[in-house]
Coordinates of C-alpha atoms in Angstrom, one line a residue:
M1 CA -3.8 -6.2 -15.2
A2 CA -2.5 -9.5 -16.6
G3 CA -3.1 -12.3 -14.1
S4 CA -6.0 -10.6 -12.2
R5 CA -9.3 -8.8 -12.7
F6 CA -8.1 -5.6 -11.1
I7 CA -8.4 -2.8 -13.6
P8 CA -5.0 -2.2 -15.4
D9 CA -3.2 1.0 -14.7
R10 CA -0.8 2.0 -17.4
G11 CA 0.2 5.1 -15.5
L12 CA 1.3 3.0 -12.6
T13 CA 3.2 0.6 -14.8
T14 CA 5.0 3.5 -16.6
R15 CA 5.9 5.1 -13.3
M16 CA 7.2 1.8 -11.8
V17 CA 9.4 1.2 -14.9
A18 CA 10.6 4.8 -14.9
T19 CA 11.3 4.7 -11.2
M20 CA 13.3 1.5 -11.4
A21 CA 15.2 2.7 -14.4
L22 CA 16.2 6.0 -12.7
L23 CA 17.1 4.1 -9.5
G24 CA 19.1 1.6 -11.5
I25 CA 21.1 4.5 -13.1
L26 CA 21.5 6.1 -9.7
Y27 CA 22.6 2.8 -8.2
V28 CA 25.3 2.3 -10.7
A29 CA 26.5 5.8 -10.3
F30 CA 26.4 5.3 -6.6
V31 CA 28.7 2.3 -6.7
I32 CA 31.1 4.0 -9.1
A33 CA 31.2 7.1 -7.0
L34 CA 32.0 5.1 -3.8
Y35 CA 34.8 3.3 -5.6
L36 CA 36.2 6.6 -6.9
V37 CA 36.2 8.3 -3.5
G38 CA 38.3 5.5 -2.1
M39 CA 35.9 3.0 -0.5
P40 CA 37.6 -0.4 -0.3
V41 CA 36.3 -2.8 -3.0
V42 CA 35.8 -5.7 -0.6
L43 CA 33.7 -3.5 1.8
L44 CA 31.8 -2.0 -1.1
V45 CA 30.8 -5.5 -2.4
L46 CA 29.9 -6.8 1.0
V47 CA 27.7 -3.8 1.8
V48 CA 26.0 -3.6 -1.6
V49 CA 25.4 -7.3 -2.2
G50 CA 24.7 -8.1 1.4
F51 CA 22.0 -5.5 1.8
A52 CA 20.5 -6.4 -1.6
V53 CA 20.1 -10.1 -0.6
L54 CA 18.9 -9.2 2.9
Q55 CA 16.3 -6.6 1.7
Y56 CA 14.9 -8.7 -1.1
F57 CA 14.5 -12.0 0.8
T58 CA 13.7 -10.8 4.3
S59 CA 11.7 -7.5 3.8
D60 CA 8.4 -9.2 4.5
K61 CA 9.7 -10.9 7.6
I62 CA 11.3 -7.7 8.9
A63 CA 8.0 -5.7 8.3
M64 CA 6.0 -8.4 10.1
F65 CA 8.4 -8.6 13.0
S66 CA 8.6 -4.8 13.4
M67 CA 4.8 -4.5 13.5
G68 CA 4.4 -7.4 15.9
A69 CA 2.4 -9.3 13.3
R70 CA 1.9 -13.0 12.8
E71 CA 0.2 -15.2 10.3
V72 CA -3.2 -16.3 11.3
S73 CA -5.2 -19.4 10.2
P74 CA -8.8 -19.5 9.0
A75 CA -9.7 -21.0 12.4
E76 CA -8.1 -18.0 14.2
A77 CA -9.6 -15.3 12.0
P78 CA -12.5 -16.8 10.0
E79 CA -14.1 -13.4 9.1
L80 CA -10.9 -11.9 7.8
H81 CA -10.0 -15.0 5.8
A82 CA -13.5 -15.1 4.4
V83 CA -13.1 -11.5 3.1
V84 CA -9.7 -12.3 1.6
D85 CA -11.1 -15.5 0.0
R86 CA -14.0 -13.7 -1.5
L87 CA -11.9 -10.9 -2.9
C88 CA -9.2 -13.2 -4.4
A89 CA -12.0 -15.1 -6.1
M90 CA -13.4 -11.9 -7.5
A91 CA -9.9 -10.7 -8.6
D92 CA -8.9 -14.2 -9.9
M93 CA -5.6 -14.1 -8.1
P94 CA -3.7 -16.4 -5.7
K95 CA -4.5 -16.0 -2.1
P96 CA -1.7 -14.3 -0.1
K97 CA -0.8 -15.2 3.5
V98 CA -3.0 -13.4 6.0
A99 CA -1.6 -11.8 9.1
V100 CA -2.8 -9.7 12.0
A101 CA -0.7 -7.2 14.0
R102 CA -1.8 -6.6 17.6
T103 CA -1.8 -2.8 17.7
D104 CA -4.6 -0.3 18.1
V105 CA -3.2 1.8 15.2
P106 CA -6.0 1.2 12.6
N107 CA -4.2 0.2 9.4
A108 CA -3.3 -2.5 6.9
F109 CA -0.4 -3.2 4.6
A110 CA 0.8 -5.7 2.0
T111 CA 4.4 -6.9 1.8
G112 CA 6.5 -9.6 0.0
H113 CA 8.9 -9.6 -2.9
N114 CA 6.6 -11.7 -5.2
R115 CA 3.1 -13.0 -5.3
R116 CA 4.0 -16.4 -3.8
N117 CA 5.5 -14.7 -0.7
A118 CA 2.9 -11.9 -0.4
V119 CA 1.3 -11.2 2.9
V120 CA -1.7 -9.0 3.6
C121 CA -1.8 -7.8 7.2
T122 CA -4.4 -5.9 9.1
T123 CA -4.1 -4.5 12.7
T124 CA -6.5 -5.4 15.5
G125 CA -7.3 -1.7 15.6
L126 CA -8.6 -1.8 12.1
L127 CA -10.6 -5.0 12.6
R128 CA -12.2 -3.4 15.7
R129 CA -13.3 -0.2 13.9
L130 CA -14.5 -1.2 10.4
D131 CA -17.6 -3.0 9.4
T132 CA -17.5 -5.8 6.8
A133 CA -18.0 -3.6 3.7
E134 CA -15.3 -1.2 4.9
L135 CA -12.9 -4.0 5.7
E136 CA -13.5 -5.6 2.3
A137 CA -12.7 -2.3 0.6
V138 CA -9.4 -1.9 2.5
I139 CA -8.3 -5.5 1.9
A140 CA -9.1 -5.0 -1.8
H141 CA -6.9 -1.9 -1.8
E142 CA -4.0 -4.0 -0.3
L143 CA -4.6 -6.9 -2.7
S144 CA -4.3 -4.5 -5.7
H145 CA -0.8 -3.6 -4.5
V146 CA 0.1 -7.3 -4.8
A147 CA -1.7 -7.8 -8.1
H148 CA 0.0 -4.7 -9.6
R149 CA 3.4 -5.8 -8.2
D150 CA 4.1 -2.3 -6.8
V151 CA 4.8 -3.9 -3.4
M152 CA 7.8 -5.7 -5.0
V153 CA 8.9 -2.5 -6.8
M154 CA 8.7 -0.5 -3.5
T155 CA 10.7 -3.2 -1.7
I156 CA 13.5 -3.0 -4.3
A157 CA 13.3 0.8 -4.5
G158 CA 13.7 1.1 -0.8
F159 CA 16.9 -0.9 -0.9
L160 CA 19.1 1.9 -2.3
G161 CA 17.9 4.4 0.3
I162 CA 18.6 1.9 3.1
V163 CA 22.2 1.3 1.8
A164 CA 22.8 5.0 1.4
G165 CA 21.4 5.7 4.9
F166 CA 23.6 3.0 6.4
L167 CA 26.7 4.2 4.7
T168 CA 26.0 7.8 5.8
Q169 CA 25.8 6.8 9.4
M170 CA 28.8 4.5 9.3
G171 CA 30.9 7.1 7.4
L172 CA 30.2 9.7 10.0
R173 CA 31.1 7.4 12.8
F174 CA 34.3 6.3 11.1
A175 CA 35.3 9.9 10.4
M176 CA 34.8 10.8 14.0
V177 CA 36.9 7.8 15.2
T178 CA 39.8 8.2 12.7
G179 CA 39.9 12.0 13.0
G180 CA 42.9 13.4 11.1
S181 CA 44.9 10.2 10.7
R182 CA 46.8 9.9 7.5
G183 CA 46.3 7.3 4.8
N184 CA 48.9 4.9 3.5
N185 CA 51.0 5.4 0.4
N186 CA 50.2 9.1 0.3
G187 CA 46.6 8.2 -0.3
P188 CA 43.7 10.2 1.2
A189 CA 43.3 10.1 5.0
P190 CA 40.6 7.6 6.1
A191 CA 38.6 10.4 7.6
V192 CA 38.5 12.2 4.2
V193 CA 37.4 9.0 2.4
A194 CA 34.7 8.5 5.1
L195 CA 33.4 12.0 4.6
L196 CA 33.3 11.7 0.8
V197 CA 31.3 8.4 1.3
V198 CA 28.9 10.3 3.5
L199 CA 28.5 13.1 1.0
V200 CA 27.8 10.7 -1.9
S201 CA 25.5 8.5 0.2
A202 CA 23.5 11.6 1.5
V203 CA 22.9 12.8 -2.1
V204 CA 21.9 9.3 -3.2
W205 CA 19.6 8.9 -0.2
A206 CA 17.9 12.2 -0.9
L207 CA 17.3 11.4 -4.6
S208 CA 16.0 7.8 -3.9
F209 CA 13.8 9.2 -1.2
L210 CA 12.1 11.7 -3.5
L211 CA 11.7 9.1 -6.3
T212 CA 10.1 6.5 -4.0
R213 CA 7.8 9.1 -2.5
V214 CA 6.5 10.2 -5.9
L215 CA 5.8 6.5 -6.8
S216 CA 4.2 5.9 -3.4
R217 CA 1.7 8.7 -3.7
Y218 CA 0.5 7.6 -7.2
R219 CA 0.3 3.9 -6.2
E220 CA -2.1 4.7 -3.4
L221 CA -4.5 6.5 -5.8
S222 CA -4.1 3.5 -8.2
A223 CA -5.0 1.0 -5.4
D224 CA -8.0 3.1 -4.4
R225 CA -9.3 3.0 -8.0
A226 CA -8.7 -0.7 -8.4
A227 CA -10.4 -1.5 -5.1
A228 CA -13.4 0.7 -5.8
Y229 CA -14.0 -0.8 -9.2
L230 CA -13.4 -4.4 -8.0
T231 CA -15.9 -4.2 -5.1
G232 CA -18.2 -1.7 -6.9
R233 CA -18.5 0.2 -3.6
P234 CA -16.2 3.2 -3.6
S235 CA -18.3 4.7 -0.8
A236 CA -17.2 1.9 1.5
L237 CA -13.5 2.7 0.9
G238 CA -14.2 6.4 1.4
S239 CA -16.0 5.6 4.7
A240 CA -13.0 3.5 5.8
L241 CA -10.6 6.3 4.9
T242 CA -12.6 8.9 6.8
K243 CA -13.0 6.7 9.9
I244 CA -9.4 5.7 10.1
N245 CA -8.1 9.2 9.5
G246 CA -10.4 10.6 12.2
D247 CA -9.4 7.9 14.7
M248 CA -5.6 8.2 14.0
A249 CA -5.5 11.4 16.1
R250 CA -6.7 9.5 19.1
I251 CA -3.9 6.9 18.9
P252 CA -1.0 7.5 21.5
T253 CA 2.0 9.2 19.9
S254 CA 4.3 6.4 21.0
D255 CA 2.3 3.9 19.0
L256 CA 2.3 6.2 15.9
R257 CA 6.0 6.6 16.1
R258 CA 6.6 2.9 16.2
A259 CA 4.5 2.5 13.1
E260 CA 5.8 5.5 11.2
P261 CA 8.7 3.8 9.4
F262 CA 6.2 1.7 7.5
N263 CA 4.0 4.6 6.3
A264 CA 4.9 4.1 2.7
F265 CA 3.3 0.6 2.9
F266 CA 0.3 1.4 5.0
F267 CA -3.3 2.0 3.7
T268 CA -3.1 5.4 5.3
P269 CA -0.1 7.1 7.0
A270 CA 0.2 6.6 10.8
V271 CA 0.3 10.3 11.6
G272 CA -2.0 12.2 13.9
G273 CA -4.1 15.2 12.8
K274 CA -4.8 16.5 9.3
G275 CA -2.5 17.5 6.5
F276 CA 0.7 15.9 5.3
S277 CA 3.9 14.8 7.0
L278 CA 6.2 17.7 6.2
S279 CA 5.0 18.9 2.8
Q280 CA 3.4 17.3 -0.2
L281 CA 6.8 16.7 -1.6
F282 CA 7.8 14.3 1.2
A283 CA 4.4 12.7 1.9
T284 CA 4.0 8.9 1.4
H285 CA 0.3 9.3 0.5
P286 CA -1.8 11.8 -1.3
P287 CA -4.0 14.1 0.8
I288 CA -7.1 12.3 2.0
E289 CA -9.2 15.0 0.3
R290 CA -7.8 14.0 -3.1
R291 CA -8.4 10.3 -2.4
L292 CA -12.0 11.0 -1.3
A293 CA -12.6 13.2 -4.4
Q294 CA -11.4 10.4 -6.6
L295 CA -13.7 7.9 -4.9
A296 CA -16.6 10.3 -5.3
D297 CA -15.9 10.6 -9.0
I298 CA -15.9 6.8 -9.3
S299 CA -19.2 6.6 -7.4
R300 CA -20.8 8.9 -9.9
Q301 CA -19.4 6.9 -12.8
L302 CA -20.8 3.7 -11.3
G303 CA -24.1 5.3 -10.5
T304 CA -24.0 4.3 -6.9
G305 CA -24.2 7.8 -5.4
A306 CA -21.7 9.5 -3.1

């Protein structure tokens, strides 16, 4: 990958370009469709542009706030900073901000719309459970997301789904309030316009949801590969995966639910038990068995054993 020593992944690059192109086409069609069904132009511009600016420039702050995370200094978290410093030197990449979220949910994530604003965050639950080698492997996984720029792509890709979801909710509420009132100048009734907006938004949300899920699953496998090759210790990443997945079932359901909206950005999804969220089609991550099998293959290639 240009700009870092993480192994390049043309498959990831191709998928990111394809996903952004498809979402771009979907986005244009979405705006045109909203205009054709009668959504006021001023409201359309305010919602679309407003959400775009908000999502792009504040996504990292929103994620940090929602997770109760804060940036920590080297004096506050010397071991964590030492791991990040070492990996950034190995990867030849700028050091991102380092944050810690005070939650027992064992996880980590990277966020930020570009490398200069990138943040790598771990939870106190993760720091408590992993040894240094395992922590290094997980941080390398998150840094690869920053290096490959898929964090930025996922942030932009999530924007369309957020707008569509917002318009779906607002359209339903507006339709309920206006009821059967008639429109002006023999135009369609406000309730009809609202329901058409809901229909268009729901379809767009579903399509954008599926596209981002497909990309999300592949990028996790790509990050596992990149981290394993950078550290040369795929077994440490496999050990971290197994340990976190096993402990996730012991986390209170209320804590898992608070973390669930960020599953697409987490190292491993915040869900209890085994298997996938609803089905493999809707999962944010590939099955842990597939991730462990890939790491075992890399171990054999590197000659380090299982």
